[in-house]
Structure formats: structure tokens, C-alpha cells
Tab-separated table of C-alpha atoms in Angstrom:
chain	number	residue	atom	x	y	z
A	1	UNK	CA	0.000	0.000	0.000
A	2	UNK	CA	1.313	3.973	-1.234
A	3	UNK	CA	2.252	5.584	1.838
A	4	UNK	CA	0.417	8.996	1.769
A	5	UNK	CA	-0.548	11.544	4.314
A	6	UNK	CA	-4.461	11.018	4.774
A	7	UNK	CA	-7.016	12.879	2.977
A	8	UNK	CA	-10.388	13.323	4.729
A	9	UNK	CA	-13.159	15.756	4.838
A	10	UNK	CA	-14.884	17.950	2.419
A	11	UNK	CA	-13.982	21.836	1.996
A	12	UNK	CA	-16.569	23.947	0.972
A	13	UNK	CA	-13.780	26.380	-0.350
A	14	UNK	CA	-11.372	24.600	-1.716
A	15	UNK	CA	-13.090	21.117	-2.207
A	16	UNK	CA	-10.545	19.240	-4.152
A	17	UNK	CA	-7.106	18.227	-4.116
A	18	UNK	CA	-6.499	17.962	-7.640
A	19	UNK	CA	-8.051	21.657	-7.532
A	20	UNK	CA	-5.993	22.481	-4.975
A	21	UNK	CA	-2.831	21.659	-6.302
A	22	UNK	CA	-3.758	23.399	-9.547
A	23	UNK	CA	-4.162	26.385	-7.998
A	24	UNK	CA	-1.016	26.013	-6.037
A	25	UNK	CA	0.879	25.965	-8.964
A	26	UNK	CA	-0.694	29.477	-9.863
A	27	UNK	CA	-0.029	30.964	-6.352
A	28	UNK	CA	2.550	32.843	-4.356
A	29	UNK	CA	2.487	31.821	-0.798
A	30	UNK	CA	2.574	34.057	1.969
A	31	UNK	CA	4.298	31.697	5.043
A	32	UNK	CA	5.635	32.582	8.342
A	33	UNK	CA	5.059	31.695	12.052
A	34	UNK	CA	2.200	33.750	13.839
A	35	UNK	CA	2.552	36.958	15.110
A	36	UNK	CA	5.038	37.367	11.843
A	37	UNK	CA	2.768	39.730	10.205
A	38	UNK	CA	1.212	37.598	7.395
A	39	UNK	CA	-2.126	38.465	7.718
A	40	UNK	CA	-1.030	42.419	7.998
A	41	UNK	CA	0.818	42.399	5.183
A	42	UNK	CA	-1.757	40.304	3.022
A	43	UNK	CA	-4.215	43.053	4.310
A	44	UNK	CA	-1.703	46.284	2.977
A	45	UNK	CA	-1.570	43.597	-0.529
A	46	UNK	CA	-5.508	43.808	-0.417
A	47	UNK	CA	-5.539	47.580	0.131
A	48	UNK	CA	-2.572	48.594	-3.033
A	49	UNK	CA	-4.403	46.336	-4.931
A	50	UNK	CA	-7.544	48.101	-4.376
A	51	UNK	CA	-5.851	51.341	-5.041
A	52	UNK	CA	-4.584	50.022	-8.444
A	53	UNK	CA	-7.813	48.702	-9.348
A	54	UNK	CA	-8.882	52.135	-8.717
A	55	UNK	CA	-6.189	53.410	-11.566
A	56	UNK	CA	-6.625	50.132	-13.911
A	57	UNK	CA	-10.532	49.139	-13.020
A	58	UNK	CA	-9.293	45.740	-14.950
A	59	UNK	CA	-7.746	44.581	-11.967
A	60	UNK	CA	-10.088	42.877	-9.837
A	61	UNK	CA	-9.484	41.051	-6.733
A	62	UNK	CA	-11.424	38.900	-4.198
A	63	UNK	CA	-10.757	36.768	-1.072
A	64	UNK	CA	-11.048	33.094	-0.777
A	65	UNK	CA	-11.528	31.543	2.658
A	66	UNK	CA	-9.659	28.459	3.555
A	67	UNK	CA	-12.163	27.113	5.663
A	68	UNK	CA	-15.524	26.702	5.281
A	69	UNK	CA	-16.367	28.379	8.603
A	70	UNK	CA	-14.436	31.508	7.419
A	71	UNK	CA	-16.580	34.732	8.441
A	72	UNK	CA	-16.114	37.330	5.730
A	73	UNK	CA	-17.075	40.203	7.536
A	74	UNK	CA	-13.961	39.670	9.755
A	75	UNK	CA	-11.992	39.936	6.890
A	76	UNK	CA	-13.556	43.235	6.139
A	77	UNK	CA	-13.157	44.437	9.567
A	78	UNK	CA	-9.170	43.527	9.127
A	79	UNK	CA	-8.898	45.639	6.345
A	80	UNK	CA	-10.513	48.379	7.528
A	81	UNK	CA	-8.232	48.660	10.747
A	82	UNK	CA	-5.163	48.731	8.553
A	83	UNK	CA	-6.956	51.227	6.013
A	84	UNK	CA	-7.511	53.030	9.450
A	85	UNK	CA	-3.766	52.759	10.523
A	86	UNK	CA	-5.369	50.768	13.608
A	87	UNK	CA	-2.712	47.704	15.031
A	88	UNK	CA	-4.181	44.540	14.301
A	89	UNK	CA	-4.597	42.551	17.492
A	90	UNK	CA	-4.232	38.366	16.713
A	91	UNK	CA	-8.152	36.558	16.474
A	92	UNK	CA	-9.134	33.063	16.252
A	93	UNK	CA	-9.188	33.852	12.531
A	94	UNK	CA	-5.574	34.617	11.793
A	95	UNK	CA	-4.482	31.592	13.846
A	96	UNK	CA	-6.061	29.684	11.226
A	97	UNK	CA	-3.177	27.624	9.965
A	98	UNK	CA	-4.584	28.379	6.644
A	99	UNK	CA	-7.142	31.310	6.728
A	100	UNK	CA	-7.292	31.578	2.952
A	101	UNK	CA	-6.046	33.473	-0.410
A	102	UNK	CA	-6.545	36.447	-2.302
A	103	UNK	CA	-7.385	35.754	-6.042
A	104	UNK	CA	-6.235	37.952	-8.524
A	105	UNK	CA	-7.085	39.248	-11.863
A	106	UNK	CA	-5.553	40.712	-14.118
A	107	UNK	CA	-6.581	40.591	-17.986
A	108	UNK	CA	-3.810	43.413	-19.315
A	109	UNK	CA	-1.360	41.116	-18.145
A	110	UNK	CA	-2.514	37.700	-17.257
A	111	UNK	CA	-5.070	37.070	-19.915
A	112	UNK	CA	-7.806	35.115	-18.545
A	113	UNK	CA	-5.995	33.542	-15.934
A	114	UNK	CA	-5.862	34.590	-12.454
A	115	UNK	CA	-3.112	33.747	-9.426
A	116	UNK	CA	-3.406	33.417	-5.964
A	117	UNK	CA	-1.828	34.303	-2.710
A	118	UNK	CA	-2.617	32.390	0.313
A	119	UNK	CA	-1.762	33.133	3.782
A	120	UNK	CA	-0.070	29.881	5.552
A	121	UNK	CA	0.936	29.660	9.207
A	122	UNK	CA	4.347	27.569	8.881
A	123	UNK	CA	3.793	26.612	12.743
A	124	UNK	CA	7.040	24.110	13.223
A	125	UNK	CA	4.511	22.226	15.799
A	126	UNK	CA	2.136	21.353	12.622
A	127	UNK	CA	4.709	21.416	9.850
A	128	UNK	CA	7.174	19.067	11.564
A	129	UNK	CA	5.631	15.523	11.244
A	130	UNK	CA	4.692	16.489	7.601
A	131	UNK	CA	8.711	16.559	7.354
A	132	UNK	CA	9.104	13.494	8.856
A	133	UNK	CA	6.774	11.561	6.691
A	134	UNK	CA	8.454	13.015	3.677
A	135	UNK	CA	12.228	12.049	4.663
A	136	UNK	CA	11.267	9.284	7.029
A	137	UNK	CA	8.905	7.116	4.841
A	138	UNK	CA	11.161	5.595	2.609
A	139	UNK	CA	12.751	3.958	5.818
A	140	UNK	CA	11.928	0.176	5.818
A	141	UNK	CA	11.696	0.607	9.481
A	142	UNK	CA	9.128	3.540	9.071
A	143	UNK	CA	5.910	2.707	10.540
A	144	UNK	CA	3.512	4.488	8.991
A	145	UNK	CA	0.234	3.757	11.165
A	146	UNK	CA	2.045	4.808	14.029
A	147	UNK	CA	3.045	7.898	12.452
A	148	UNK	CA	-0.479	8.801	10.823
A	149	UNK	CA	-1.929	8.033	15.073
A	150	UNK	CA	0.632	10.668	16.139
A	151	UNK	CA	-0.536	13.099	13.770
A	152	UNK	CA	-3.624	12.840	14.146
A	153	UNK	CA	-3.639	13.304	18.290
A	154	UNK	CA	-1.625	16.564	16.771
A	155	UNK	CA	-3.655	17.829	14.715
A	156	UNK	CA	-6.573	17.165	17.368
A	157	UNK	CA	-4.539	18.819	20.260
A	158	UNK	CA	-3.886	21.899	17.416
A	159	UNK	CA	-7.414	22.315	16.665
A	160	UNK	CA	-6.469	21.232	13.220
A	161	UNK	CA	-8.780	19.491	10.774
A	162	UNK	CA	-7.604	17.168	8.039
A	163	UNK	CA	-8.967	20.016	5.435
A	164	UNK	CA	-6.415	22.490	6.814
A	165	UNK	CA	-3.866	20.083	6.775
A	166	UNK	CA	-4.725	19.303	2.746
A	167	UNK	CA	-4.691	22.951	2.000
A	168	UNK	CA	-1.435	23.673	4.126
A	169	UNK	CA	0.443	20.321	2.097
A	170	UNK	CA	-0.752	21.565	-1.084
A	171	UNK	CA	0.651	25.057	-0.886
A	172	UNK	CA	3.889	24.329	0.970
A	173	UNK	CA	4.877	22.040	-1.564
A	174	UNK	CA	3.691	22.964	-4.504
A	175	UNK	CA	3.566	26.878	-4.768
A	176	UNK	CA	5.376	28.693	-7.720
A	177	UNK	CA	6.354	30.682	-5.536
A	178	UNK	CA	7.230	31.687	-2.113
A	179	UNK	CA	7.272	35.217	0.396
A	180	UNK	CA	8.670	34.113	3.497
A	181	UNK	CA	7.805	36.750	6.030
A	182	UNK	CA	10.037	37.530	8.927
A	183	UNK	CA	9.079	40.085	11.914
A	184	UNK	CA	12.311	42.863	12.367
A	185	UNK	CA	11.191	43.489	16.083
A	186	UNK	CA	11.370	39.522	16.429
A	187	UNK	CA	14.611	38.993	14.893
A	188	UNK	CA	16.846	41.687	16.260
A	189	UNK	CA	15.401	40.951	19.622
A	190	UNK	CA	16.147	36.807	19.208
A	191	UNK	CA	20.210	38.443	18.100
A	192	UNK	CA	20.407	41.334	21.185
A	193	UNK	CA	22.957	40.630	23.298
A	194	UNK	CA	21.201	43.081	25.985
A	195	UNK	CA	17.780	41.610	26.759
A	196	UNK	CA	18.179	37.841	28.420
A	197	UNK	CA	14.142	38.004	29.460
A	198	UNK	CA	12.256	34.701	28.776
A	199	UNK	CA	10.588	36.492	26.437
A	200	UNK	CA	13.311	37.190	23.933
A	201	UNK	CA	14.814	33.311	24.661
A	202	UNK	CA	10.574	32.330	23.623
A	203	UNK	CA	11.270	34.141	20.534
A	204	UNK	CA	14.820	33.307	19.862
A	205	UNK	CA	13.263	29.697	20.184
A	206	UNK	CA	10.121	30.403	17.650
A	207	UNK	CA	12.626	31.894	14.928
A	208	UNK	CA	14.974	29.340	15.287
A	209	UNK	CA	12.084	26.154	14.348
A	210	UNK	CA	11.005	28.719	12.256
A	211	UNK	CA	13.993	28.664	10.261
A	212	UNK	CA	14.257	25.095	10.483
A	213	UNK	CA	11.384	24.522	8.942
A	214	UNK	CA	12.326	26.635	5.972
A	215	UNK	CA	15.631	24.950	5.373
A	216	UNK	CA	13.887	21.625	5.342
A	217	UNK	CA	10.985	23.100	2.963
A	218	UNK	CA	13.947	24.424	0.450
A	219	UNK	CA	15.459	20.630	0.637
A	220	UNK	CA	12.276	19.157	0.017
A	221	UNK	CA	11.981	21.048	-2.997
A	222	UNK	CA	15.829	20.983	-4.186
A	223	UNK	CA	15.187	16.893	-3.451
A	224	UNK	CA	12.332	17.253	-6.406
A	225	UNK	CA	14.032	20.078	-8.169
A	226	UNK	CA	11.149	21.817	-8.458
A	227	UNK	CA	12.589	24.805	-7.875
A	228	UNK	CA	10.480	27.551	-6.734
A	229	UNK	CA	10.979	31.499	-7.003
A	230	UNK	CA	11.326	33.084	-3.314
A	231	UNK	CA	11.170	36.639	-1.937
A	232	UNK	CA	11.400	37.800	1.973
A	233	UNK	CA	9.044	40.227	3.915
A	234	UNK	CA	10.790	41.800	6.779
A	235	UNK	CA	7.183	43.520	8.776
A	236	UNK	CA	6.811	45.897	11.195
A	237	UNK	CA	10.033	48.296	10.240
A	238	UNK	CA	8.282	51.166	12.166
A	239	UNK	CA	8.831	49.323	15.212
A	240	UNK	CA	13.168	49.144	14.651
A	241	UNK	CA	13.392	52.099	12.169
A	242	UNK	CA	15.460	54.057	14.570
A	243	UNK	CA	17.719	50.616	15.736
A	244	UNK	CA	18.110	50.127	12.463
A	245	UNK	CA	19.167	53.565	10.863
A	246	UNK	CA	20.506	54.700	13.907
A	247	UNK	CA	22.699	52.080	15.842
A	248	UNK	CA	23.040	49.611	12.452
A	249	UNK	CA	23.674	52.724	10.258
A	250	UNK	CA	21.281	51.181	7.415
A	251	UNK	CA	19.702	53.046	4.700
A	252	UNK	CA	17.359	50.443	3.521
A	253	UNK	CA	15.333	52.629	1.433
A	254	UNK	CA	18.016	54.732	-0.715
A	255	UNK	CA	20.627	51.718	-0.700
A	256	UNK	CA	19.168	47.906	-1.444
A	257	UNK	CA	22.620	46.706	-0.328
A	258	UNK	CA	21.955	47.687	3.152
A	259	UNK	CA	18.818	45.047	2.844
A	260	UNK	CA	21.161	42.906	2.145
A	261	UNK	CA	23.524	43.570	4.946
A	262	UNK	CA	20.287	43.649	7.230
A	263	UNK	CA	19.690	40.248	6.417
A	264	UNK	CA	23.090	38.939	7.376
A	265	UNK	CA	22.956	40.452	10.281
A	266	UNK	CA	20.003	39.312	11.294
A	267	UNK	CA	20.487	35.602	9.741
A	268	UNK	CA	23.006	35.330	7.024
A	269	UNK	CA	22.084	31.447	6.568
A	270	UNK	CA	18.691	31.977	5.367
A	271	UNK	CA	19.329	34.248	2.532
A	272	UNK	CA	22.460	31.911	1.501
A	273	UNK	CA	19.684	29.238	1.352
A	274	UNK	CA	17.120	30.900	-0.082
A	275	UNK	CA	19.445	32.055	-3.039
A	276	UNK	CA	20.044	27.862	-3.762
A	277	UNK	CA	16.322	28.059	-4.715
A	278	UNK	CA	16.872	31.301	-6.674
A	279	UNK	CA	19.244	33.257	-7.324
A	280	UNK	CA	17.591	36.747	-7.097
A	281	UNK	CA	15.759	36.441	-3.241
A	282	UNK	CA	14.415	40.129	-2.994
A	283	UNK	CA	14.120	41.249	-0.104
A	284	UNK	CA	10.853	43.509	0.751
A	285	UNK	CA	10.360	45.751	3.968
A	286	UNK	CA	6.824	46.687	4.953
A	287	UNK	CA	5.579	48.425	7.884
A	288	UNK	CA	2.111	50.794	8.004
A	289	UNK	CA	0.807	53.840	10.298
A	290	UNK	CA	-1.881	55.933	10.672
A	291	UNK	CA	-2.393	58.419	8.081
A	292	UNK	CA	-0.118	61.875	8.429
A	293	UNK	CA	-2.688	63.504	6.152
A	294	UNK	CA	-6.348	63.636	5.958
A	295	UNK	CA	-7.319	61.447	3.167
A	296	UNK	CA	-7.905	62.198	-0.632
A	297	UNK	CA	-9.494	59.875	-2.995
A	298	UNK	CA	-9.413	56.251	-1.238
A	299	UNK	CA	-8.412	55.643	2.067
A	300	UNK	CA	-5.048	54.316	2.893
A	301	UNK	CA	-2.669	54.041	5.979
A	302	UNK	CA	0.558	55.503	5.636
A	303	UNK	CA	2.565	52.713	4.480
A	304	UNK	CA	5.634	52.243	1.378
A	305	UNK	CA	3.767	52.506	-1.685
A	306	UNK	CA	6.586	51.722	-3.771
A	307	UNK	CA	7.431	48.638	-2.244
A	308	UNK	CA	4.207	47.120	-2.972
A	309	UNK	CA	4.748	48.126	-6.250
A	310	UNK	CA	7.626	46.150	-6.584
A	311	UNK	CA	5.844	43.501	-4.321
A	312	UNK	CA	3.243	43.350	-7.242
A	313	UNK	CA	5.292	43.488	-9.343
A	314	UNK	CA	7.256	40.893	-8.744
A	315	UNK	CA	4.264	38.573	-8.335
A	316	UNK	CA	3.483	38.978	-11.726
A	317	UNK	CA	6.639	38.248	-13.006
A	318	UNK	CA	6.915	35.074	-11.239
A	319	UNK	CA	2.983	33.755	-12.265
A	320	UNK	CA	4.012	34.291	-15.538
């Protein structure tokens, strides 16, 4: 009997995992570890593409949930606290392992096609075993019924359904493409030398499965050589800026090298891996505020218009 990891359940959203693949293989995947800032910065996505739309009304977008029990209107009231400028405080919602993906459109450029970008929590406590079946199971001593009974008092003890786990395995390993999001305030704090609280040795700990699991997820797919394309989202700049161009000296906006030089000093492992899946890894900063100005036209918090540009950009390029 094919070993497999079990399939069980019926989505209402994404009901099939033939569809679901499919789709993966049209999508750039938003992944990071909660409280990285995914579902901010999917929100400030929403919100430029909104404002394009309302320059190029050909570009229409729409959100997907992940799970059938998704409630819209909490995904309305998300983006209007970052339209607002408003922090984002963590809900039952966003800890959704997989809450769901936007779904672009874009005739100018895509034709008739569409991509997606879904929002994955790359929780090490979830994404682990998945690991293990993929490296493990072609042991002859890998027992696989006592591996699927593990998982599945896992996945119970998560909250987890088998549907979340179907759309998190199709997206992982399958996406075209990949924007692995990283918090700033998170990593300098897990490097400082000056703050020993349990708190910074809880986060040192998060980032460093974190970053496990990414190096495993870039083997996986160097093992298959299916070779995605990758980009990074550092979040929540506002809350280093003045560590960062102060103390570090970094001019991150005028001088792209200093992203680079941010990066190594924050982990220079992860962009030398990242750059064995591809060898241009941009690297995006994001942050947003409340607006400095009373606002003309649509409504939009004061964030770096330009990078989501590129962000958007860059998306396109790699759906291509």
C-alpha cells in the first residue's frame, strides 16, 4: 500500500485536491510563524491592490476563505483597521493555519488567468511531522500507522482538521512561488545581546524552528528540483526604524545593499539558502501607520507605496 498523508473531509472552499494543487501551482504563498505579520501584510496587498484597481478598473481582486467556517465580515473588519492605521490585534481567525487566499485578476497582463496568494501559518509544531513523513517514509523501518496516530492526536490537540492540513500540504509544496515573512522586532530581539528576558529566549526559540522549517521546505523542494521562485518580507520596520538607521547605520530605502547587509545580520544562513532556490531572493520591507494627512481619494494608511509596487510586481513576473 502507497504511503500517503491522509485525505479526509470535504472543503466547501477549496473542495478538491487535484483543484488544490492546480491552484497552487498558480499561487505565491505568503508563510511565516504567527505573530510574523502575514495576515497584515496580506491586508496592505488587499488595500494597493484596491488602489490600483482604482487606476486600472481591470484589476479585480477577491478573497477566498480556507475554511468553510471563514466569516467574511472579519476579513472586512481587518482591512478596515489597517486602512484606518489601527494595530491589528491576533483573532481566532488569523491563527487559522490556513485562513485563505486572495485571487487575482488581471486581464492586461494575465489574460484570462488569475493567481493566488494564500496566507499559511508555517507553525514548526504542525509542519514538523509532515517533514518526517516526507524524509522518514522511505525507511523500511518507518511505521507508517504509528506515524499517521501521532498526527492525528496533533492535529486534534492543534485544533487542526484534516482540510487544513490538505490545504497547508498543497501550498507548501507545490507553490510557484514563495514570500517568506520575517518580523524585524522579532529577529533583532532573538540576536540582542542586551535583553536575556524569557521572552526574547521564547522568541529566539520560535525563529529558530522557524527557520528550520524553511531549510527543510527548500530541501524538500531541491530533493524534487522543483525549484520555486522566493522573496522575503521583513514587517513591522516602524517598530526598529530608529535601531536600524541609527545604531546599524542602514539606509534600507536609498541603498538595497543595506537590505542585504540587514539580512546577514540578522540571519546570514537563510538568505544563503534561499538564493540555492533562486538566485535573485528580494528582499521587501513593509511596515504601516496611521495616516499623516487627511485622506484624498481612497483611504489608505501611511505605508511604502513603492514597495508594494515592486511587491506586485514581482508577483506577476513570477505567475508568468
Amino acid at each position: 500500500m502507497k504511503k500517503r498523508i491522509p485525505i479526509i473531509g470535504n472543503n466547501k472552499a477549496d473542495n478538491s485536491y487535484e483543484t488544490q494543487i492546480n491552484v497552487a501551482k498558480r499561487s505565491v504563498a505568503v508563510i511565516g510563524y504567527r505573530s510574523a505579520g502575514k495576515t497584515t501584510f496580506m491586508g496592505l496587498l488587499a488595500l494597493h491592490i484596491d488602489y490600483l484597481a482604482s487606476i486600472d478598473n481591470r484589476i479585480k481582486y477577491y478573497f477566498k476563505p480556507g475554511v468553510y467556517d471563514f466569516p467574511l465580515p472579519e476579513w472586512d473588519e481587518i482591512l478596515e483597521k489597517i486602512r484606518n492605521g489601527e494595530p491589528l490585534p491576533p483573532t481566532d481567525v488569523t491563527k487559522k493555519p490556513y485562513v485563505g487566499r486572495l485571487v487575482v485578476r488581471y486581464p492586461k497582463l494575465l489574460g484570462s488567468g488569475e493567481f493566488n496568494i494564500p496566507i499559511v501559518d508555517l507553525a514548526g509544531e504542525l509542519y514538523q511531522p509532515i517533514m518526517d513523513f516526507i524524509f522518514n517514509s522511505k525507511s523500511k523501518d518507518f511505521d507508517y500507522n504509528t506515524w499517521n496516530e501521532e498526527l492525528i492526536r496533533r492535529l486534534e490537540s492543534l485544533g487542526i482538521t484534516k482540510d487544513d492540513l490538505r490545504n497547508i500540504f498543497g501550498f507548501i509544496f507545490n507553490a510557484k512561488a514563495y514570500l517568506i515573512i520575517i518580523n524585524l522586532e522579532h529577529a533583532l530581539l532573538a540576536i540582542s545581546k542586551n535583553n536575556a528576558s524569557n521572552d526574547n529566549a521564547d522568541i529566539k526559540s520560535l525563529l529558530g524552528r522557524y527557520f528550520t522549517v524553511v531549510t527543510n521546505l527548500v530541501n524538500y523542494r531541491k530533493e524534487q528540483k522543483d525549484l520555486p521562485h522566493v522573496g522575503i518580507v521583513l514587517t513591522h520596520y516602524d517598530k526598529v526604524r530608529e535601531y536600524i538607521e541609527g545604531n546599524l547605520g542602514f539606509n534600507v530605502w536609498g541603498n538595497y545593499n543595506d537590505r542585504i547587509r540587514l539580512m546577514q545580520h540578522i540571519r546570514s544562513e537563510i538568505l544563503n539558502l534561499l538564493r540555492n532556490l533562486s538566485e535573485d531572493v528580494p528582499i521587501f520591507i513593509t511596515y504601516y501607520e496611521k495616516p499623516s494627512e487627511p485622506p484624498l481619494g481612497i483611504r489608505l494608511p501611511d505605508y511604502p507605496q513603492k514597495e508594494y509596487d515592486g511587491i506586485f510586481d514581482w508577483i506577476k513576473e513570477v505567475l508568468k
